[in-house]
Coordinates of C-alpha atoms in Angstrom, one line a residue:
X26 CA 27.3 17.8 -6.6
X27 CA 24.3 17.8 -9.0
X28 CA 24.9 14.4 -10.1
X29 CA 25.2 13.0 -6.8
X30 CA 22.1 14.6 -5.8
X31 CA 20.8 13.3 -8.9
X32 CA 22.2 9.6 -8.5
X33 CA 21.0 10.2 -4.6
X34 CA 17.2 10.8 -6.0
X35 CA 16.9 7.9 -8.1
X36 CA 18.3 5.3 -6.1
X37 CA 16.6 7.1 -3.0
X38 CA 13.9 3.9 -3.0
X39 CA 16.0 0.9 -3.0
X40 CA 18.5 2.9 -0.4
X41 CA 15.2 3.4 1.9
X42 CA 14.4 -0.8 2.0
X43 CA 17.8 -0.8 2.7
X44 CA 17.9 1.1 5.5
X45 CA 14.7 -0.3 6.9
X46 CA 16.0 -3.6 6.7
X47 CA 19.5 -2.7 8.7
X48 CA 17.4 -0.7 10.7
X49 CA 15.8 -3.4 12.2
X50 CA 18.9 -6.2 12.5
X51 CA 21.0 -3.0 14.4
X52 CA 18.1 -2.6 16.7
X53 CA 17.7 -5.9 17.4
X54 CA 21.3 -6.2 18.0
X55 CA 21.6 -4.3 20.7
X56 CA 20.6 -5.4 23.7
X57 CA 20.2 -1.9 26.0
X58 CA 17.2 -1.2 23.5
X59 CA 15.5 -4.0 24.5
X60 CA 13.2 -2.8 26.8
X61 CA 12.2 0.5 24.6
X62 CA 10.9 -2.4 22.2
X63 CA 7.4 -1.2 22.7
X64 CA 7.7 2.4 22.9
X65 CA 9.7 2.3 19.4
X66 CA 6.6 0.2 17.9
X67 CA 4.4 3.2 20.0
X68 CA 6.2 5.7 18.0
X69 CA 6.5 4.0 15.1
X70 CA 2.3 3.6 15.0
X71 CA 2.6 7.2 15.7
X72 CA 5.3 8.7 13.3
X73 CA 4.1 6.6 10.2
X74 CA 0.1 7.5 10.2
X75 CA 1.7 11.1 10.3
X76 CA 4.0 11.1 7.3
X77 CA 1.2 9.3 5.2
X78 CA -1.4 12.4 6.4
X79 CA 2.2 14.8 5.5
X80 CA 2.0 13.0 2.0
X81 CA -1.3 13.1 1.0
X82 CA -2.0 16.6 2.3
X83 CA 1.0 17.9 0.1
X84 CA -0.5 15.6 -3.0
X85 CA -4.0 17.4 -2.3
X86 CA -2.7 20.9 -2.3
X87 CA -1.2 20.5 -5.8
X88 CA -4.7 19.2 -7.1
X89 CA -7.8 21.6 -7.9
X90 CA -11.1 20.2 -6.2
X91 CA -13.0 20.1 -9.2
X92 CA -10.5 17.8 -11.2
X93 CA -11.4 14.8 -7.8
X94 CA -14.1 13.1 -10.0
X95 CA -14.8 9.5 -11.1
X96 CA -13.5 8.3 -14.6
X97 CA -14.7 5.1 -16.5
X98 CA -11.0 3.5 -15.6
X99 CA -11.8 3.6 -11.9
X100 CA -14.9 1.1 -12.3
X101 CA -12.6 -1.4 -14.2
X102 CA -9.9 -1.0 -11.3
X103 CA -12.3 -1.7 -8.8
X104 CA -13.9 -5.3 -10.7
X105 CA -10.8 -6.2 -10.8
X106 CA -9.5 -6.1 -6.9
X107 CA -13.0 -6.9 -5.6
X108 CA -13.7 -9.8 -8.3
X109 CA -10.1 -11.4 -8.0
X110 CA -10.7 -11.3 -4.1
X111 CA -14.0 -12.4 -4.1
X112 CA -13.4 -15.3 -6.6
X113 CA -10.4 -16.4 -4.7
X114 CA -12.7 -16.3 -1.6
X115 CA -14.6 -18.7 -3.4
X116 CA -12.5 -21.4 -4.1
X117 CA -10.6 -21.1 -0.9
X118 CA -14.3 -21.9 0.4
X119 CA -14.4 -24.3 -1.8
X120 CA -11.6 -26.3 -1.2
X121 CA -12.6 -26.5 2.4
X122 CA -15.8 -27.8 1.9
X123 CA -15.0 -30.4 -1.1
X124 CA -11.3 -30.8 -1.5
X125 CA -9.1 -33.8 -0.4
X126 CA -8.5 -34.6 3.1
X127 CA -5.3 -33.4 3.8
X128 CA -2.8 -33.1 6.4
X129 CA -3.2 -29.5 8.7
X130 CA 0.3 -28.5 7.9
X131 CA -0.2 -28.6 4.2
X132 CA -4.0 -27.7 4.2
X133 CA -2.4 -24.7 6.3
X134 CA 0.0 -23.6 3.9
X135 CA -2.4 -23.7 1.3
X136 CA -4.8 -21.6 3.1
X137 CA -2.1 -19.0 3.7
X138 CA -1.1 -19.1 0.3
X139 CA -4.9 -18.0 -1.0
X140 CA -4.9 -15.3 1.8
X141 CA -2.0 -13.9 1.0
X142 CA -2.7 -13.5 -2.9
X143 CA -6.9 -11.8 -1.6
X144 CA -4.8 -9.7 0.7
X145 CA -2.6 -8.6 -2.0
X146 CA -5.2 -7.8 -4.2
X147 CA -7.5 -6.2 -1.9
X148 CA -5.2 -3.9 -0.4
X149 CA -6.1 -0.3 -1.7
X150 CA -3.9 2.2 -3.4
X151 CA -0.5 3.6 -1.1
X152 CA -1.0 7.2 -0.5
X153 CA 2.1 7.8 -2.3
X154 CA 1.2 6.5 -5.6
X155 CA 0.3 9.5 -6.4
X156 CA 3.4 10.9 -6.0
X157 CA 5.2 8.6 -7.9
X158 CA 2.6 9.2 -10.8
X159 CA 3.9 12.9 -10.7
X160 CA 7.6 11.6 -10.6
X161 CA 7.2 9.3 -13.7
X162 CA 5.2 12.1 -16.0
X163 CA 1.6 10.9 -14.5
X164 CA -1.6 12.8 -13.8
X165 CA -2.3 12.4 -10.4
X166 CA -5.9 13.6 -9.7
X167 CA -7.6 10.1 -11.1
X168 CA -4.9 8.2 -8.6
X169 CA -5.9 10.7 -5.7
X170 CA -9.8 9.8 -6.7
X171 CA -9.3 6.0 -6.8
X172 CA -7.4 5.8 -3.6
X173 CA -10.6 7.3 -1.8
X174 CA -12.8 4.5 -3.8
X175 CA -10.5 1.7 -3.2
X176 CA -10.2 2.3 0.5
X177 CA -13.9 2.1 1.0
X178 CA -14.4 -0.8 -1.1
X179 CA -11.6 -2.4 1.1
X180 CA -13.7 -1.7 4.7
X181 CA -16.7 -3.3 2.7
X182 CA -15.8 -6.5 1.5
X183 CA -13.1 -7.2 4.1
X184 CA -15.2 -7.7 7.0
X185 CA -18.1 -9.2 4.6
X186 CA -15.8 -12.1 3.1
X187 CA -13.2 -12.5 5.0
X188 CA -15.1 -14.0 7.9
X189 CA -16.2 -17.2 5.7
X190 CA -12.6 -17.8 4.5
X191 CA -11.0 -17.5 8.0
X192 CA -14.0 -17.0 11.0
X193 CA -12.7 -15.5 14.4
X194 CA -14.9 -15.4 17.1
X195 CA -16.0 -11.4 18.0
X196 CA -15.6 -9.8 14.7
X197 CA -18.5 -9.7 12.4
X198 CA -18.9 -7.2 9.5
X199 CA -19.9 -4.4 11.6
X200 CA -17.3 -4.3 14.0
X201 CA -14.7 -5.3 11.4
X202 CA -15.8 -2.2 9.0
X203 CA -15.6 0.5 11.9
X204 CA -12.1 -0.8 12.9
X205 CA -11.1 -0.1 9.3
X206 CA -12.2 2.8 8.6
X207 CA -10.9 4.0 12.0
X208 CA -7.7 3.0 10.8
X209 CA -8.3 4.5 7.1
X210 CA -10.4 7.2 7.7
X211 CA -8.0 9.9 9.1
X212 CA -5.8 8.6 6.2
X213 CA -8.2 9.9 3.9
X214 CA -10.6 12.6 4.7
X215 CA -9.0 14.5 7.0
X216 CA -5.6 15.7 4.5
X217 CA -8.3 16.5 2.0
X218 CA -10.2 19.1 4.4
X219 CA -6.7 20.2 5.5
X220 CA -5.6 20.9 1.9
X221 CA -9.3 22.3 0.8
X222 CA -8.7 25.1 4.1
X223 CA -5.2 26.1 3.4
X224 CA -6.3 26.5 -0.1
X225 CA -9.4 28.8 0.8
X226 CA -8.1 30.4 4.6
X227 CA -4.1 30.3 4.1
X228 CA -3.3 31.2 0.6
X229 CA 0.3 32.1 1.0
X230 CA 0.9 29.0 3.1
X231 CA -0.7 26.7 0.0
X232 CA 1.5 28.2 -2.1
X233 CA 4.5 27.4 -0.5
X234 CA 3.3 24.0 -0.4
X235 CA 2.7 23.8 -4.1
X236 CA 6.0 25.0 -4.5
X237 CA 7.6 22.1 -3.2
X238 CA 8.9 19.6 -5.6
X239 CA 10.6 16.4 -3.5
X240 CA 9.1 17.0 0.1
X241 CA 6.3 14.2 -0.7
X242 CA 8.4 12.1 -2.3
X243 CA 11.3 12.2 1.0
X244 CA 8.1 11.8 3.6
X245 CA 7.5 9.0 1.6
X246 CA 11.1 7.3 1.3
X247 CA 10.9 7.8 5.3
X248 CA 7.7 6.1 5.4
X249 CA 9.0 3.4 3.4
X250 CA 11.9 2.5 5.9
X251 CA 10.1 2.5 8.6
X252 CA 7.6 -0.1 6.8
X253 CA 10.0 -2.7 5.5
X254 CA 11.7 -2.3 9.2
X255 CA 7.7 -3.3 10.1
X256 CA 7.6 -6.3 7.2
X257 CA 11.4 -7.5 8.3
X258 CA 10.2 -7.4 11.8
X259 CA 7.0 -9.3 10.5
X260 CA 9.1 -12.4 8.6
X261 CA 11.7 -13.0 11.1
X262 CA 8.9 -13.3 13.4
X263 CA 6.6 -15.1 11.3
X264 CA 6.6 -19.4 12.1
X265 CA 6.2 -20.4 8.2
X266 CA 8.1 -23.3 6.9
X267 CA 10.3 -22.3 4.4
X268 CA 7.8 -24.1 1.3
X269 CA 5.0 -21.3 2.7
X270 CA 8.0 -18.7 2.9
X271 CA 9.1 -19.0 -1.0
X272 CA 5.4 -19.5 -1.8
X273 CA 4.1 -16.6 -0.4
X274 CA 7.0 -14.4 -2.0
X275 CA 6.1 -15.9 -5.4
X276 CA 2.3 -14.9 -5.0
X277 CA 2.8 -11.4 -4.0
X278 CA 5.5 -11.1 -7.5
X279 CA 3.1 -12.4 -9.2
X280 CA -0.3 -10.3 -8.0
X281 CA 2.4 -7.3 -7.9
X282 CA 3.3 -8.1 -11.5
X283 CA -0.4 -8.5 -12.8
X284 CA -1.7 -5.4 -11.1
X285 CA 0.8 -3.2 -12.6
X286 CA 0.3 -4.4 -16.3
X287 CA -4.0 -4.2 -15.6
X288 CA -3.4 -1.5 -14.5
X289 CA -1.5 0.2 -17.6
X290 CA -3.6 -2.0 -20.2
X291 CA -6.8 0.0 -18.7
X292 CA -5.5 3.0 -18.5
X293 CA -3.8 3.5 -22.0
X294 CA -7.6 2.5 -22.9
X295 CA -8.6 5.8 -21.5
X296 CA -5.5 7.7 -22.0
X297 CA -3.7 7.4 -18.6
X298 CA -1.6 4.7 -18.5
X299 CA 0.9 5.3 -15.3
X300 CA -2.2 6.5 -13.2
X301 CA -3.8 3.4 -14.2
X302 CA -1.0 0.9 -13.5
X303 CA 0.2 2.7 -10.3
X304 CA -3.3 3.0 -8.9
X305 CA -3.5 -0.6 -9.1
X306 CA -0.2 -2.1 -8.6
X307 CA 1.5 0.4 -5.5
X308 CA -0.1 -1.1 -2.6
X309 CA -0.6 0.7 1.0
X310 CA 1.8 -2.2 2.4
X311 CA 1.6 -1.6 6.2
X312 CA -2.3 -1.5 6.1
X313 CA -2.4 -5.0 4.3
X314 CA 0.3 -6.3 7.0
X315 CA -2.6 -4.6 9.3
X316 CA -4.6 -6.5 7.7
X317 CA -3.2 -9.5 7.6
X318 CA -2.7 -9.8 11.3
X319 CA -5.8 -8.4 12.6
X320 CA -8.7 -10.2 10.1
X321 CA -7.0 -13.5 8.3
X322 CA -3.9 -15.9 9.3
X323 CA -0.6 -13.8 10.6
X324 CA 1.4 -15.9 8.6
X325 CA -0.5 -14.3 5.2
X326 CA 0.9 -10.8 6.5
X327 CA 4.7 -12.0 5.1
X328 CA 2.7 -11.7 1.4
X329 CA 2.4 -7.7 1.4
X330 CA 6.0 -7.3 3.3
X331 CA 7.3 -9.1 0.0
X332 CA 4.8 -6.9 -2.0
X333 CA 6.3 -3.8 -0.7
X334 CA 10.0 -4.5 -2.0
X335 CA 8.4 -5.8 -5.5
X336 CA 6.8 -2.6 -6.1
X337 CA 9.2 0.0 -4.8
X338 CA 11.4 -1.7 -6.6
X339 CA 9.8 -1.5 -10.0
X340 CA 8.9 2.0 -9.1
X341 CA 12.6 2.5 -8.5
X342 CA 13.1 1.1 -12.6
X343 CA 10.6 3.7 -13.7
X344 CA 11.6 6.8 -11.7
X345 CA 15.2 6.0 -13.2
X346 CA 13.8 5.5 -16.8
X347 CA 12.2 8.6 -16.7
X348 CA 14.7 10.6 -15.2
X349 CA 17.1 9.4 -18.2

């Protein structure tokens, strides 16, 4: 029994994109569910906001306060997504202005290409890197801390770049930065405020919290099937030829593969390696498909769907390395 439970924990990642994937082929196979299409993505909008606040709130009320603080690391993180996503930004623009005249279908695909690599990089930490940092032998108070950084550098230079890559008439940087931080904010601030009160007003309740070892991690493998059910639902729906398909799957391996060895490389510098490479390289997925769709061209969104199996995957290879 142990060893199944065992075997059951460490595959519990790849048997979550699994059942997100089947998930959404069995619903759309049957055809009384239909017309409760919209209430399940009603519920869905509802149910996955909540485990993420569940996730981060448990995180927060195994960290002390006073350990929240900025290291050196964080800065280097933070060049690297906003100066990757700005310089791509760039040359996109670029390329516009001064390239070749090209046909729309290609110049298209090549436009989709650069937004999906910018949306990949720019997409801030997953709320559940930090529990994947604990459940490799991480610290997880510096992942915590750079989530909160990365997510407001994300409302900042979103809605102040994105607009001269891909203009849309009604959202200018204002507008854009208050709907993401509408969508972030309760993410974010409000678990840490929860955790800080049941720490201070509800002692015996924090403690039962902290005493939990796998509840985060299970929200989380919950979570995750109901986002690759979201990023299935997103390529089957998405009109890509099947050059932009492979291409954008090949962009997102390759920013998910980059990200993760930054991230260790600057890390080890400072003595945390797997908070380093996790904080960088496990990606809040469903917000960059959010993204994706509400601020750039749909068709980008298919580049964090692919990132989510690429990381969970890898994160799959590590939880089972360090459980051996």
């Amino acid at each position: 029994m142990r060893i199944c439970k065992q075997t059951f924990k460490d595959w519990t990642l790849p048997i979550a994109i699994v059942a997100g994937v089947m998930s959404y082929f069995l619903y759309t196979a049957i055809p009384v569910l239909a017309p409760y299409k919209g209430l399940t993505l009603n519920i869905i909008s509802i149910v996955q906001p909540t485990l993420l606040f569940a996730m981060l709130f448990v995180a927060l009320c195994k960290v002390e306060p006073s350990q929240l603080r900025p290291h050196r690391w964080h800065l280097w993180l933070l060049l690297i997504q906003g100066g990757l996503f700005c310089l791509l930004a760039l040359i996109l623009i670029f390329l516009n202005a001064c390239g070749p005249t090209q046909s729309s279908s290609i110049k298209g695909e090549l436009e989709g290409l650069f937004q999906g690599a910018m949306i990949c990089l720019i997409c801030p930490t997953a709320t559940a890197a930090a529990i994947v940092t604990q459940k490799i032998g991480g610290t997880i108070e510096g992942v915590v801390t750079y989530t909160v950084f990365i997510n407001i550098l994300a409302a900042l230079l979103i809605p102040a770049v994105v607009p001269l890559v891909y203009p849309q008439q009604g959202l200018g940087f204002v507008h854009s930065f208050w709907i993401i931080m509408g969508r972030v904010f309760p993410m974010l601030i409000c678990p840490f405020f929860a955790a800080l009160l049941v720490r201070y007003v509800f002692p015996s309740f924090h403690r039962r919290v902290v005493a939990t070892h796998d509840l985060a991690f299970y929200l989380w493998a919950v979570s995750l099937a109901l986002g690759i059910a979201v990023s299935t639902k997103s390529a089957m729906h998405a009109h890509a030829s099947l050059w932009l398909f492979v291409g954008l799957a090949l962009v997102s391996l390759a920013t998910c593969i980059f990200q993760f060895w930054a991230g260790r490389v600057i890390g080890r510098r400072y003595g945390q390696p797997i908070a380093g490479s996790q904080a960088l390289g496990q990606k809040a997925t469903v917000f960059g498909i959010w993204a994706a769709y509400t601020f750039l061209n749909p068709v980008s969104s298919l580049a964090p769907g692919f990132y989510s199996i690429f990381h969970n995957l890898w994160n799959t290879i590590q939880i089972n390395r360090h459980s051996r």
